[in-house]
CSV table of C-alpha atoms in Angstrom, one decimal:
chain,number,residue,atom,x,y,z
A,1,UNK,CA,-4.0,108.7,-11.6
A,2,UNK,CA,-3.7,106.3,-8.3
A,3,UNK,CA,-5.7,103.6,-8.4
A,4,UNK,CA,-4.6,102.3,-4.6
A,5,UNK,CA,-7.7,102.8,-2.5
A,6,UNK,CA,-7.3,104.7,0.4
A,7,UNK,CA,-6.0,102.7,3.5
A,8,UNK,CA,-7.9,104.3,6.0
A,9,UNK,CA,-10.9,102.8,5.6
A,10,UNK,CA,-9.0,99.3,6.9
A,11,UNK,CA,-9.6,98.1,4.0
A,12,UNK,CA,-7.2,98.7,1.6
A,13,UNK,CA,-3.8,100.6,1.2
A,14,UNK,CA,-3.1,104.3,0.8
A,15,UNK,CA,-0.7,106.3,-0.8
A,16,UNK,CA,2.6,107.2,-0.5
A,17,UNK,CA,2.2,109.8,2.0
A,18,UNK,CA,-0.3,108.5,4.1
A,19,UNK,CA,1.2,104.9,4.9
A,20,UNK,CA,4.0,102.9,5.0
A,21,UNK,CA,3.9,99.7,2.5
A,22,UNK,CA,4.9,98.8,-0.7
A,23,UNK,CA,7.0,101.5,-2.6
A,24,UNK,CA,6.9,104.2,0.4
A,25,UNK,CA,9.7,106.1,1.3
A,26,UNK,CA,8.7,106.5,4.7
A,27,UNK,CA,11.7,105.8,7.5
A,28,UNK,CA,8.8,104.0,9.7
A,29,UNK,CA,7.9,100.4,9.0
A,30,UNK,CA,4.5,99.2,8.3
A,31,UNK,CA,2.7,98.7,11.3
A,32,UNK,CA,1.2,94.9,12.5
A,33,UNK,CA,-2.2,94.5,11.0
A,34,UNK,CA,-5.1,92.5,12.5
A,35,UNK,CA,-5.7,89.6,10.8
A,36,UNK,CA,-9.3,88.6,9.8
A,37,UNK,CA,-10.7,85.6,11.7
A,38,UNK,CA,-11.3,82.3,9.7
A,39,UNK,CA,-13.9,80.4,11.5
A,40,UNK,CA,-13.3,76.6,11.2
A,41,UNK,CA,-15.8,74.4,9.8
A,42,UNK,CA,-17.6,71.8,12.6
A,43,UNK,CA,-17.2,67.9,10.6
A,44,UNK,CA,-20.5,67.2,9.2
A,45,UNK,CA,-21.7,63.4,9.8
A,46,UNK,CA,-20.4,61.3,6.8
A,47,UNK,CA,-23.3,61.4,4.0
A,48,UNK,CA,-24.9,58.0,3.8
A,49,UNK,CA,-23.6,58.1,0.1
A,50,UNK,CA,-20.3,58.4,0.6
A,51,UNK,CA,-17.2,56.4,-1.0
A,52,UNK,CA,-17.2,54.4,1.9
A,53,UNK,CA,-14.0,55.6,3.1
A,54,UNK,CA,-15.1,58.2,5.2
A,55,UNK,CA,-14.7,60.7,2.6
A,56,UNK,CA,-17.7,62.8,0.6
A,57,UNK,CA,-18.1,62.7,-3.0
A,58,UNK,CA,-15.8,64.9,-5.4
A,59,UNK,CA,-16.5,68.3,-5.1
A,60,UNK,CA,-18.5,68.4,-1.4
A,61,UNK,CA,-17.3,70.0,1.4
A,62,UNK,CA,-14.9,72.6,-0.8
A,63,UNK,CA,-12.3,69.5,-0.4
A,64,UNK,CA,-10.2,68.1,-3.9
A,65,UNK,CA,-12.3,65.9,-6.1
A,66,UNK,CA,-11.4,62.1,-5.1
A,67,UNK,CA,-10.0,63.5,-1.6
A,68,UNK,CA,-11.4,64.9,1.9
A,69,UNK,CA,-10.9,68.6,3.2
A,70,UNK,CA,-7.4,69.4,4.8
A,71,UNK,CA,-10.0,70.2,7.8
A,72,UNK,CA,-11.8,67.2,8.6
A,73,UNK,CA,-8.5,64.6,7.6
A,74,UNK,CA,-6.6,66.7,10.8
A,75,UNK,CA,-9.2,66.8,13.0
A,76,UNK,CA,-9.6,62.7,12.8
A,77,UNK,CA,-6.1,62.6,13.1
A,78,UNK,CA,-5.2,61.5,9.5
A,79,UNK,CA,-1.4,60.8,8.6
A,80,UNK,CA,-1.2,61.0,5.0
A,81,UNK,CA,1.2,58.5,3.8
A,82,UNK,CA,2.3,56.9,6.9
A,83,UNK,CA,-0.2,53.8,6.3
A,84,UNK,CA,-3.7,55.8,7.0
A,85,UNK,CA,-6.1,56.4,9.7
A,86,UNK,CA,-5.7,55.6,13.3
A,87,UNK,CA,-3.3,52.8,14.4
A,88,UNK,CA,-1.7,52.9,10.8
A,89,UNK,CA,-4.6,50.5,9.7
A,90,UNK,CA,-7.0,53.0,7.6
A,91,UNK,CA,-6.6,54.5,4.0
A,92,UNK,CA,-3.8,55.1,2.5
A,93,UNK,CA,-4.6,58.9,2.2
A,94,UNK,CA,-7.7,60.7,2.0
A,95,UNK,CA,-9.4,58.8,-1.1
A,96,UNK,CA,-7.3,55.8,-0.7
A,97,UNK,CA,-7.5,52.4,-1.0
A,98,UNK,CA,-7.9,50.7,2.0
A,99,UNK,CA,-5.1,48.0,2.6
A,100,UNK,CA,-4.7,45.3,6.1
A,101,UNK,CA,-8.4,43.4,4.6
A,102,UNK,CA,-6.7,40.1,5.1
A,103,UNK,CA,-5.9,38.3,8.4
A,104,UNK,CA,-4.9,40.8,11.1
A,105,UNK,CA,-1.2,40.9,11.7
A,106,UNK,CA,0.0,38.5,14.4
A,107,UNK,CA,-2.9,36.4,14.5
A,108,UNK,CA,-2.7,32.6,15.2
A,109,UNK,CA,-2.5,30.9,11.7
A,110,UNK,CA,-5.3,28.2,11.4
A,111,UNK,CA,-4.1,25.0,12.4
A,112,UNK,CA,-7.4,23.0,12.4
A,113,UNK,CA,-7.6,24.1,8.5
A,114,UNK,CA,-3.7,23.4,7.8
A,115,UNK,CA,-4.4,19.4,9.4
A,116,UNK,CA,-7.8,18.6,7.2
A,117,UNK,CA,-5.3,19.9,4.1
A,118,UNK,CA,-2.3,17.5,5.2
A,119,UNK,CA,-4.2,14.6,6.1
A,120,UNK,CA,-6.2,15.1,2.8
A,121,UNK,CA,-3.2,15.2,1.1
A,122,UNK,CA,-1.9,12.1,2.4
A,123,UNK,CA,-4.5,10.1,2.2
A,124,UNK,CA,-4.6,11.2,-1.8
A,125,UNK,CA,-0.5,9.9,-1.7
A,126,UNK,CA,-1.4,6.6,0.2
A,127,UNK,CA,-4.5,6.0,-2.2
A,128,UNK,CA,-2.7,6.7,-5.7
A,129,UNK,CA,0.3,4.5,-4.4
A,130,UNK,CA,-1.7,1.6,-3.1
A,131,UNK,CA,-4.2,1.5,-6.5
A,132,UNK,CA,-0.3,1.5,-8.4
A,133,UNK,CA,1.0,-1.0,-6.2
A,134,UNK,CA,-1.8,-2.8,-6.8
A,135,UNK,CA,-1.9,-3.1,-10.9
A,136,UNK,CA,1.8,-3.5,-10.8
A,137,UNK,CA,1.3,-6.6,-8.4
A,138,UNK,CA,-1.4,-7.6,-10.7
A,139,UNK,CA,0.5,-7.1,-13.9
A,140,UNK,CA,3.2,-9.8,-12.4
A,141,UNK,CA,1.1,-12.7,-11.6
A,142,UNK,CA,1.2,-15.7,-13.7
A,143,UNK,CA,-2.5,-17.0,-14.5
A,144,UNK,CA,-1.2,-19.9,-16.5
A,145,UNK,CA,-3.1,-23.1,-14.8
A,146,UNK,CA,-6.7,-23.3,-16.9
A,147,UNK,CA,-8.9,-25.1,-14.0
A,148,UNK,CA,-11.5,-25.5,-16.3
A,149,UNK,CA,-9.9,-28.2,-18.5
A,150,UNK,CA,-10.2,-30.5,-15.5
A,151,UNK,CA,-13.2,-32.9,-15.7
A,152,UNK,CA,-15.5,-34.3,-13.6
A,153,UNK,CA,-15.1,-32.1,-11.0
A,154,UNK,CA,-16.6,-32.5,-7.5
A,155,UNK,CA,-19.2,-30.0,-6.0
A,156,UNK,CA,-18.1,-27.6,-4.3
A,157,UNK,CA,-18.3,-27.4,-0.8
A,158,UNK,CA,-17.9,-24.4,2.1
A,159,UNK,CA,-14.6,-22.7,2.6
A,160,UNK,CA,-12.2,-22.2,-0.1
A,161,UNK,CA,-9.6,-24.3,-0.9
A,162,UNK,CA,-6.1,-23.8,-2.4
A,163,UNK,CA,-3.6,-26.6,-3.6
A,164,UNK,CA,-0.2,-25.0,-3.1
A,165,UNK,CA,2.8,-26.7,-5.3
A,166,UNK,CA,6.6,-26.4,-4.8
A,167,UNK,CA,8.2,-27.7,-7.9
A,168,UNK,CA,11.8,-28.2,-9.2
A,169,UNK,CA,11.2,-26.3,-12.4
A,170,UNK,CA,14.8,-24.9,-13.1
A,171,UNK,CA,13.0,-22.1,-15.7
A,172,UNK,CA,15.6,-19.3,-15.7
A,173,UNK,CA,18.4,-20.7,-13.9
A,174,UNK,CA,22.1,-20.8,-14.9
A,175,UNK,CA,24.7,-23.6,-14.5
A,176,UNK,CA,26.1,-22.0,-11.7
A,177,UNK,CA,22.5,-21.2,-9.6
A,178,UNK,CA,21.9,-25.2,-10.1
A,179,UNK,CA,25.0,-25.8,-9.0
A,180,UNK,CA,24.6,-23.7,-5.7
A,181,UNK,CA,20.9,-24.9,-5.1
A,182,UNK,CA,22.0,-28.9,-5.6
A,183,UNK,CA,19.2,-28.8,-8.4
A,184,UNK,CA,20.7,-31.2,-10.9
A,185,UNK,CA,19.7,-30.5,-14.5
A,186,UNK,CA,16.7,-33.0,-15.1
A,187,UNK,CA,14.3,-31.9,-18.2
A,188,UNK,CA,11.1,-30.8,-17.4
A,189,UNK,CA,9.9,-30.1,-13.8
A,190,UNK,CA,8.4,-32.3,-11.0
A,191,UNK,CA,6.4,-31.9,-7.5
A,192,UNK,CA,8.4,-31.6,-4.4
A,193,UNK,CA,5.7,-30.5,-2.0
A,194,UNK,CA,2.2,-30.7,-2.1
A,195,UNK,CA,0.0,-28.9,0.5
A,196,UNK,CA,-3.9,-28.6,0.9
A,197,UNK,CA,-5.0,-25.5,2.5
A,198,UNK,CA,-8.5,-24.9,3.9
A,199,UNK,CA,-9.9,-21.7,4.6
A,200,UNK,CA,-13.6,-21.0,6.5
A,201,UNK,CA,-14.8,-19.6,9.5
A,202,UNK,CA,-14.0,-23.1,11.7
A,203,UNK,CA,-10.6,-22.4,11.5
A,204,UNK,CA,-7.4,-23.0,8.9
A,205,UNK,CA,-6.3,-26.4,8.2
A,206,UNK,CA,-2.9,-27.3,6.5
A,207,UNK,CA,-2.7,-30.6,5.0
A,208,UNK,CA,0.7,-32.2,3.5
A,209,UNK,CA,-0.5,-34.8,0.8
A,210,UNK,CA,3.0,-36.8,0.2
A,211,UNK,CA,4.7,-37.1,-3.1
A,212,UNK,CA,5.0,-41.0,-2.8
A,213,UNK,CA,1.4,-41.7,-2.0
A,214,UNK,CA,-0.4,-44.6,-3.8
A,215,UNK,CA,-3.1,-43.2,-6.3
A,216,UNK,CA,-5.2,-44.2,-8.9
A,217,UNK,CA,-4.4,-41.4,-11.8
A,218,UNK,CA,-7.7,-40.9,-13.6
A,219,UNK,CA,-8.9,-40.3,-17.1
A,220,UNK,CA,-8.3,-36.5,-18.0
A,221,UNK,CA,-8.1,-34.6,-21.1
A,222,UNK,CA,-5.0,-33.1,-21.8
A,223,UNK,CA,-4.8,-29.5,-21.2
A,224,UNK,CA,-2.2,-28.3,-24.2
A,225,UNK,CA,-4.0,-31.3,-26.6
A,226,UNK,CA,-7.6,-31.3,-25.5
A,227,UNK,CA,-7.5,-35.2,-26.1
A,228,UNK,CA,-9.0,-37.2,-23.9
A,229,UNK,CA,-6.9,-40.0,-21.8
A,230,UNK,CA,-7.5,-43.2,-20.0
A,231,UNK,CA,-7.1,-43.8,-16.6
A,232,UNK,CA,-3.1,-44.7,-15.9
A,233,UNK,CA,-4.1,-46.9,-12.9
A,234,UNK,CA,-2.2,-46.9,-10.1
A,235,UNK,CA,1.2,-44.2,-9.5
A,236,UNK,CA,2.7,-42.1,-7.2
A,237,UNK,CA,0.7,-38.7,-6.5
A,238,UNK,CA,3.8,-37.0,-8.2
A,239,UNK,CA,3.6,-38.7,-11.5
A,240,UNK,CA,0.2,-37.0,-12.4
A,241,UNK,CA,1.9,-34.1,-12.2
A,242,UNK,CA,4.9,-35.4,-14.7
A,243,UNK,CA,2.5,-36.2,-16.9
A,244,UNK,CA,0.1,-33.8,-17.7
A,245,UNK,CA,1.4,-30.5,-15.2
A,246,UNK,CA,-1.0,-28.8,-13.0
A,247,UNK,CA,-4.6,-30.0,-14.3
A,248,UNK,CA,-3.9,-33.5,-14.1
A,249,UNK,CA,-2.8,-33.1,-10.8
A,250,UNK,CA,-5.9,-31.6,-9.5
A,251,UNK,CA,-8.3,-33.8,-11.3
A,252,UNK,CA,-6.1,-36.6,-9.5
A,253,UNK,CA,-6.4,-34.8,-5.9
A,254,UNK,CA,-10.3,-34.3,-6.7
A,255,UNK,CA,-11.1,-38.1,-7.8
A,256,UNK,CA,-9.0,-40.0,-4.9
A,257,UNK,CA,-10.5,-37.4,-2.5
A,258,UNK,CA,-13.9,-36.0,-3.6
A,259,UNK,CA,-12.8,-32.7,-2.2
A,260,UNK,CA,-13.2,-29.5,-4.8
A,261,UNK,CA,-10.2,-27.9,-5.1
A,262,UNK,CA,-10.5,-23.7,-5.6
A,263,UNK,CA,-7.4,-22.1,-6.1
A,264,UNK,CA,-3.9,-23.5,-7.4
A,265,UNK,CA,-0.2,-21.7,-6.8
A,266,UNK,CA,3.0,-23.1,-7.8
A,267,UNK,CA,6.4,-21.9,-6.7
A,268,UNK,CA,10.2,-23.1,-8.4
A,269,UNK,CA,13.1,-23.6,-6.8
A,270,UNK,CA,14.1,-20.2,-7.9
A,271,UNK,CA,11.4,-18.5,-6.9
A,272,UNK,CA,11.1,-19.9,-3.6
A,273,UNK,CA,15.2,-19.5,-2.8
A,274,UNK,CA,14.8,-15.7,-4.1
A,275,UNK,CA,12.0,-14.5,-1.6
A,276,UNK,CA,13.8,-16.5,1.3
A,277,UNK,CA,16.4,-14.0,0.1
A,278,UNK,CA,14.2,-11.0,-0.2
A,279,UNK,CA,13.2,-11.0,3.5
A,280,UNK,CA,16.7,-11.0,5.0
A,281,UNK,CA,15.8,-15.1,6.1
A,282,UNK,CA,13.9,-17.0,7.9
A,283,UNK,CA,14.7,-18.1,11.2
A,284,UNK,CA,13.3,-21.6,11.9
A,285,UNK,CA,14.1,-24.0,14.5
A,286,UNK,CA,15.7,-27.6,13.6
A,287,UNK,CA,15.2,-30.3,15.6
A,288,UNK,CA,18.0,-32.4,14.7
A,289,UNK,CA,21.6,-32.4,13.4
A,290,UNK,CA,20.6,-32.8,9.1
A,291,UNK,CA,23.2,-33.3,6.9
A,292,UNK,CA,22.4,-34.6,3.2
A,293,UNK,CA,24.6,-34.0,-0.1
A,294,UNK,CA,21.9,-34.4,-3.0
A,295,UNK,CA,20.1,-31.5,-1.5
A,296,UNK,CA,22.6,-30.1,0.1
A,297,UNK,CA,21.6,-29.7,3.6
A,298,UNK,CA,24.2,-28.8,5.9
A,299,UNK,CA,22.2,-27.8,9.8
A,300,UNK,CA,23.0,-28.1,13.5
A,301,UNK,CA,19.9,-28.5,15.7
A,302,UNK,CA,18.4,-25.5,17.2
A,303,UNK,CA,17.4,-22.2,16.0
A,304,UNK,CA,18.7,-20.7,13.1
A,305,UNK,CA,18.4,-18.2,10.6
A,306,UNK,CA,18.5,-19.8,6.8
A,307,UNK,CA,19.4,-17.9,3.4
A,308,UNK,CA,17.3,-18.7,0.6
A,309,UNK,CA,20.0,-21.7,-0.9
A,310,UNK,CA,19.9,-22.9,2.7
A,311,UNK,CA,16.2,-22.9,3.2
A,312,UNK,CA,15.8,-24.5,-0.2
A,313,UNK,CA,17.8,-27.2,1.2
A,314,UNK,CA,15.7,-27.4,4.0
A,315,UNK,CA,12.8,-28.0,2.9
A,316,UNK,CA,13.6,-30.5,-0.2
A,317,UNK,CA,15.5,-33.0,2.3
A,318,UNK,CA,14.0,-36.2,3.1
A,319,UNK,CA,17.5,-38.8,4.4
A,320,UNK,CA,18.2,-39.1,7.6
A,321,UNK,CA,14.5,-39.2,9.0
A,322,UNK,CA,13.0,-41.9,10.2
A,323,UNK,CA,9.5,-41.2,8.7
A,324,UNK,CA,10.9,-40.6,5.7
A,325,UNK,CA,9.1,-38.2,3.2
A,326,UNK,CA,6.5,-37.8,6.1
A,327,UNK,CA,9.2,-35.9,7.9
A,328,UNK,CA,9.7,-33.6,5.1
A,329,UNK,CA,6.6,-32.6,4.9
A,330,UNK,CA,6.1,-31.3,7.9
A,331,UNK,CA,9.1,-29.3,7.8
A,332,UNK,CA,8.0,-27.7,4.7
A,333,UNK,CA,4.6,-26.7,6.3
A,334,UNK,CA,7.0,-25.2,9.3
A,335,UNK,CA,9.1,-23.6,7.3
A,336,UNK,CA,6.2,-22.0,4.9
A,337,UNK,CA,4.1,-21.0,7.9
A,338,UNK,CA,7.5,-19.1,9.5
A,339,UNK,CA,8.0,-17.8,6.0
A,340,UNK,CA,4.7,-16.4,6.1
A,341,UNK,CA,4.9,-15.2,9.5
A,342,UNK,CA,7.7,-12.9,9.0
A,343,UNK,CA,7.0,-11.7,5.5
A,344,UNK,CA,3.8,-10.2,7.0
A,345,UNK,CA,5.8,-7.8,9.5
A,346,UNK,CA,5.5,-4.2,10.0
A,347,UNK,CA,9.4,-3.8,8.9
A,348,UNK,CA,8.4,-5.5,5.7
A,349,UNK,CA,4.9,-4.2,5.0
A,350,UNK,CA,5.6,-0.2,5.8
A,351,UNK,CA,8.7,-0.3,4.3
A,352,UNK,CA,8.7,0.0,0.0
A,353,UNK,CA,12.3,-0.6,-0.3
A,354,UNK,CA,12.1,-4.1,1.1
A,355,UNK,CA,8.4,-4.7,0.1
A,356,UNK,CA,8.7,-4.2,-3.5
A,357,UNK,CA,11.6,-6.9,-3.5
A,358,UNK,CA,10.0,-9.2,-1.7
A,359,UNK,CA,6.7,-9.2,-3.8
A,360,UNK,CA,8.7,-9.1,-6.9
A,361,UNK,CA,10.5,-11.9,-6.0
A,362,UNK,CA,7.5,-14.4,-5.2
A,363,UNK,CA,5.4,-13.3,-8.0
A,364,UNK,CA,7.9,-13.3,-10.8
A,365,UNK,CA,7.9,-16.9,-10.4
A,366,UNK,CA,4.4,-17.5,-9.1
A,367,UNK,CA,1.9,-19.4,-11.2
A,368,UNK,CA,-1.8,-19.4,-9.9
A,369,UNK,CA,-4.9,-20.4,-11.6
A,370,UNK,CA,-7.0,-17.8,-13.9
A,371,UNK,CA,-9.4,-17.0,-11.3
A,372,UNK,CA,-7.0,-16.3,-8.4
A,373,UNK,CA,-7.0,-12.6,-7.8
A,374,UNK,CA,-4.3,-10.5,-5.6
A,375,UNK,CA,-7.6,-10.9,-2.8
A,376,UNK,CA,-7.1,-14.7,-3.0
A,377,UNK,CA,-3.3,-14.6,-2.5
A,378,UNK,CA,-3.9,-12.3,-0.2
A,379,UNK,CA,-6.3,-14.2,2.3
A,380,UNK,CA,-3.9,-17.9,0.8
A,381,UNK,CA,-1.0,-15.6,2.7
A,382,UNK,CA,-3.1,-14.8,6.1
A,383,UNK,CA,-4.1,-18.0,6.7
A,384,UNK,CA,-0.4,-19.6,6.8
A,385,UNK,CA,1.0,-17.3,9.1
A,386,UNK,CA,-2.2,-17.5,11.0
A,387,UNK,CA,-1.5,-21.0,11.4
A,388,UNK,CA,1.6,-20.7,12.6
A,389,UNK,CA,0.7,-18.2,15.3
A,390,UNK,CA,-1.4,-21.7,16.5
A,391,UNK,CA,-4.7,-20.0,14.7
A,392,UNK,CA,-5.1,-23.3,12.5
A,393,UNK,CA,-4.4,-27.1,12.1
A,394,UNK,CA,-0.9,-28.2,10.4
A,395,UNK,CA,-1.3,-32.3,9.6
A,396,UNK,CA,-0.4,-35.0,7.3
A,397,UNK,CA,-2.9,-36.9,5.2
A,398,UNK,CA,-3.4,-39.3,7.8
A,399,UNK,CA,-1.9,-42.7,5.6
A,400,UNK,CA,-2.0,-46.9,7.0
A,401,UNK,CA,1.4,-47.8,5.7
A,402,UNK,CA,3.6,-48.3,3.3
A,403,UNK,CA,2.6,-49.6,-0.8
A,404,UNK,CA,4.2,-50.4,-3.8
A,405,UNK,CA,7.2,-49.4,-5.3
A,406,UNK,CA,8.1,-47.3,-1.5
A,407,UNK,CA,5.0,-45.5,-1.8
A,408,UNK,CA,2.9,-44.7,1.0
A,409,UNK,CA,-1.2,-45.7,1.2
A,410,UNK,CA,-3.8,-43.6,2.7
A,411,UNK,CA,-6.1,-44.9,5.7
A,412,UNK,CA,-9.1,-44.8,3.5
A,413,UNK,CA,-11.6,-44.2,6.3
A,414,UNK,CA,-10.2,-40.7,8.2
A,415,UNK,CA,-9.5,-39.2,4.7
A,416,UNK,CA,-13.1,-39.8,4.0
A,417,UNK,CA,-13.7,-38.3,7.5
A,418,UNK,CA,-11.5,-35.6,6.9
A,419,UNK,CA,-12.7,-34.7,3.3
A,420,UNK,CA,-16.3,-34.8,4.7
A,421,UNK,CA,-15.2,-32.2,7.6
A,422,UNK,CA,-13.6,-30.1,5.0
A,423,UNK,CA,-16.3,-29.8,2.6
A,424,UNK,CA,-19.0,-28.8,5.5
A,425,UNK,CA,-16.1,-26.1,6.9
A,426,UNK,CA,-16.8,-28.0,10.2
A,427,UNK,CA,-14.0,-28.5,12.7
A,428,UNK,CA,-11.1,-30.8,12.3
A,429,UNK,CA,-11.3,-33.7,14.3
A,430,UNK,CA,-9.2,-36.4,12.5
A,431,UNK,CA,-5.3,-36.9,14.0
């Protein structure tokens, strides 16, 4: 029996005899057939519940679950794999994940964001390297001078004032650095300079007090002993210190004077010769030809740029001049004002590898009072090299002659003047 329907009908295939196809023997090929018409679909408007990649939900449309119709993705234009819809920037495929969210390709980057992150970030560097600075500065400062063992103190008046001490302590130096610096080898350690310096809002004044002036040295309690001492009478300004260190020396200041003194610092030899060093020099101008072999001063007059064993020198020299100690002083204020000066410079300042060297060396051998803070030292600092840029008043304690033993006495009625003007911060009037 044949179970092939009849081809005539058009819709299905004869037999052997009566067409050609598969398994006839006829000579005559098959003829063409018409084929039957597929109608394509018109794209329906995306559902409002879609996947939200412009493809239905599995199983709509006749498509594959998870994937559009072969119809709709050609008639948008879809290239499947090649990146996604139009312009390469669509799906993946149909059912894709979208990729390109981020910035567009090409676009400007966002410089306005990338400054606010690099001037956060180095504001954060500047701020963790200052607050370090600052407790390693902190760390290195001697508070060894205990002002409140001095008695009887004075009121205090307006301003602040500091007493600023070079001395010829020899702590921590070798034969040889004695030998170089012309220190000699004496026990203990003495005052070589002795300056006064006023701070306030009438100005900066600088005042030498000389080692050799006529004083009486009070009653004190000692500061190591706690004793209490009668008055010495009647010494050199330099011999309080000998006996009793820094807190006999300010009770002596304060009682022959009346003024109240705020701040101490002390500096060594050392010390002093080793931030001379630090800074590369100091260049100072000499006014005359100096030469001296206890301190070992060795100058031309004119300008010149002194190393630290040459500035030391300097400064501790007091033959040749007519004035005498007098003289010195007020080389010592010059050459701590230009010492000042060029410390604070912006080659110094901005640059850590010569900072660090230069603090370490001054505070290393530093000794200040308990109360003075890095703020204190700080503003002590400004107001020398302000005076030197002519912002201030460099002077003597004005004195009326000569005393015992070659000391010098003080002319009784401007220091009183002077003292007064200091303690009221009003303006320096006495020559």
């Amino acid at each position: 029996m044949n179970d092939w329907p009849d081809a005539g009908n058009g819709n299905a295939r004869g037999s052997d005899r009566d067409a050609y196809g598969r398994g006839s023997s006829a000579a005559q090929p098959e003829g063409a057939r018409r084929m039957r018409h597929v109608q394509r679909p018109v794209p329906q408007q995306q559902p409002a519940h879609d996947d939200g990649y412009g493809q239905p939900p599995h199983g709509r449309r006749g498509g594959v679950p998870g994937q559009g119709s072969y119809e709709s993705g050609y008639s948008e234009g879809h290239v499947y794999g090649g990146g996604g819809g139009p312009g390469g920037r669509g799906p993946a495929g149909p059912g894709g994940p979208r990729r390109g969210a981020g910035r567009r390709p090409g676009a400007a980057p966002n410089w306005r964001r990338r400054i606010t992150i690099g001037v956060l970030t180095l504001v954060g560097v500047l701020l963790v390297t200052s607050v370090a600075t600052y407790f390693w500065a902190d760390g290195k400062v001697r508070r060894e001078v205990d002002l409140s063992k001095v008695i009887d103190r004075p009121d205090e008046g307006k301003g602040t004032n500091y007493l600023i001490v070079g001395s010829d302590s020899r702590d921590g130096m070798s034969a040889d650095e004695k030998k170089k610096l012309h220190t000699g080898s004496a026990e203990g350690k003495r005052t070589d300079s002795m300056i006064l310096l006023h701070t306030g809002d009438n100005g900066n004044t600088m005042v030498s007090l000389p080692r050799d002036s006529w004083v009486t040295i009070p009653s004190f309690k000692g500061s190591d002993s706690g004793k209490s001492f009668p008055s010495k009478g009647k010494d050199k300004l330099n011999a309080a210190f000998s006996i009793d260190g820094p807190e006999l020396l300010v009770r002596t200041i304060e009682a022959n004077t009346g003024l109240h003194i705020d701040h101490y610092a002390e500096i060594g030899f050392a010390g002093f010769a080793n931030i001379v060093d630090a800074v590369g020099g100091v260049e100072i101008d000499i006014p005359q030809d100096i030469k001296d072999k206890d301190s070992g001063a060795d100058f031309k007059k004119g300008k010149q740029t002194l190393d630290g064993q040459q500035a030391l020198a300097f400064v501790r020299n007091r033959h040749g001049y007519a004035a005498g100690d007098l003289e010195r002083t007020k080389n010592q204020q010059k050459f701590l004002s230009a010492l000042a000066s060029q410390t604070a410079t912006p080659s110094t300042v901005l640059n850590p590898f010569k900072l660090y060297p230069v603090m370490g060396a001054g505070l290393d051998t530093l000794i200040v009072d308990k109360d003075m803070s890095l703020f204190d030292l700080g503003s002590m600092f400004w107001a020398m090299k302000g005076i030197t840029n002519g912002d201030g008043i460099s002077m003597n304690m004005p004195v009326a002659g000569d005393g015992p033993q070659t000391s010098l006495l003080w002319d009784k009625s401007k220091v009183t003047q002077l003292v007064n003007e200091l303690k009221n911060d009003d303006a320096v009037t006495v020559k």
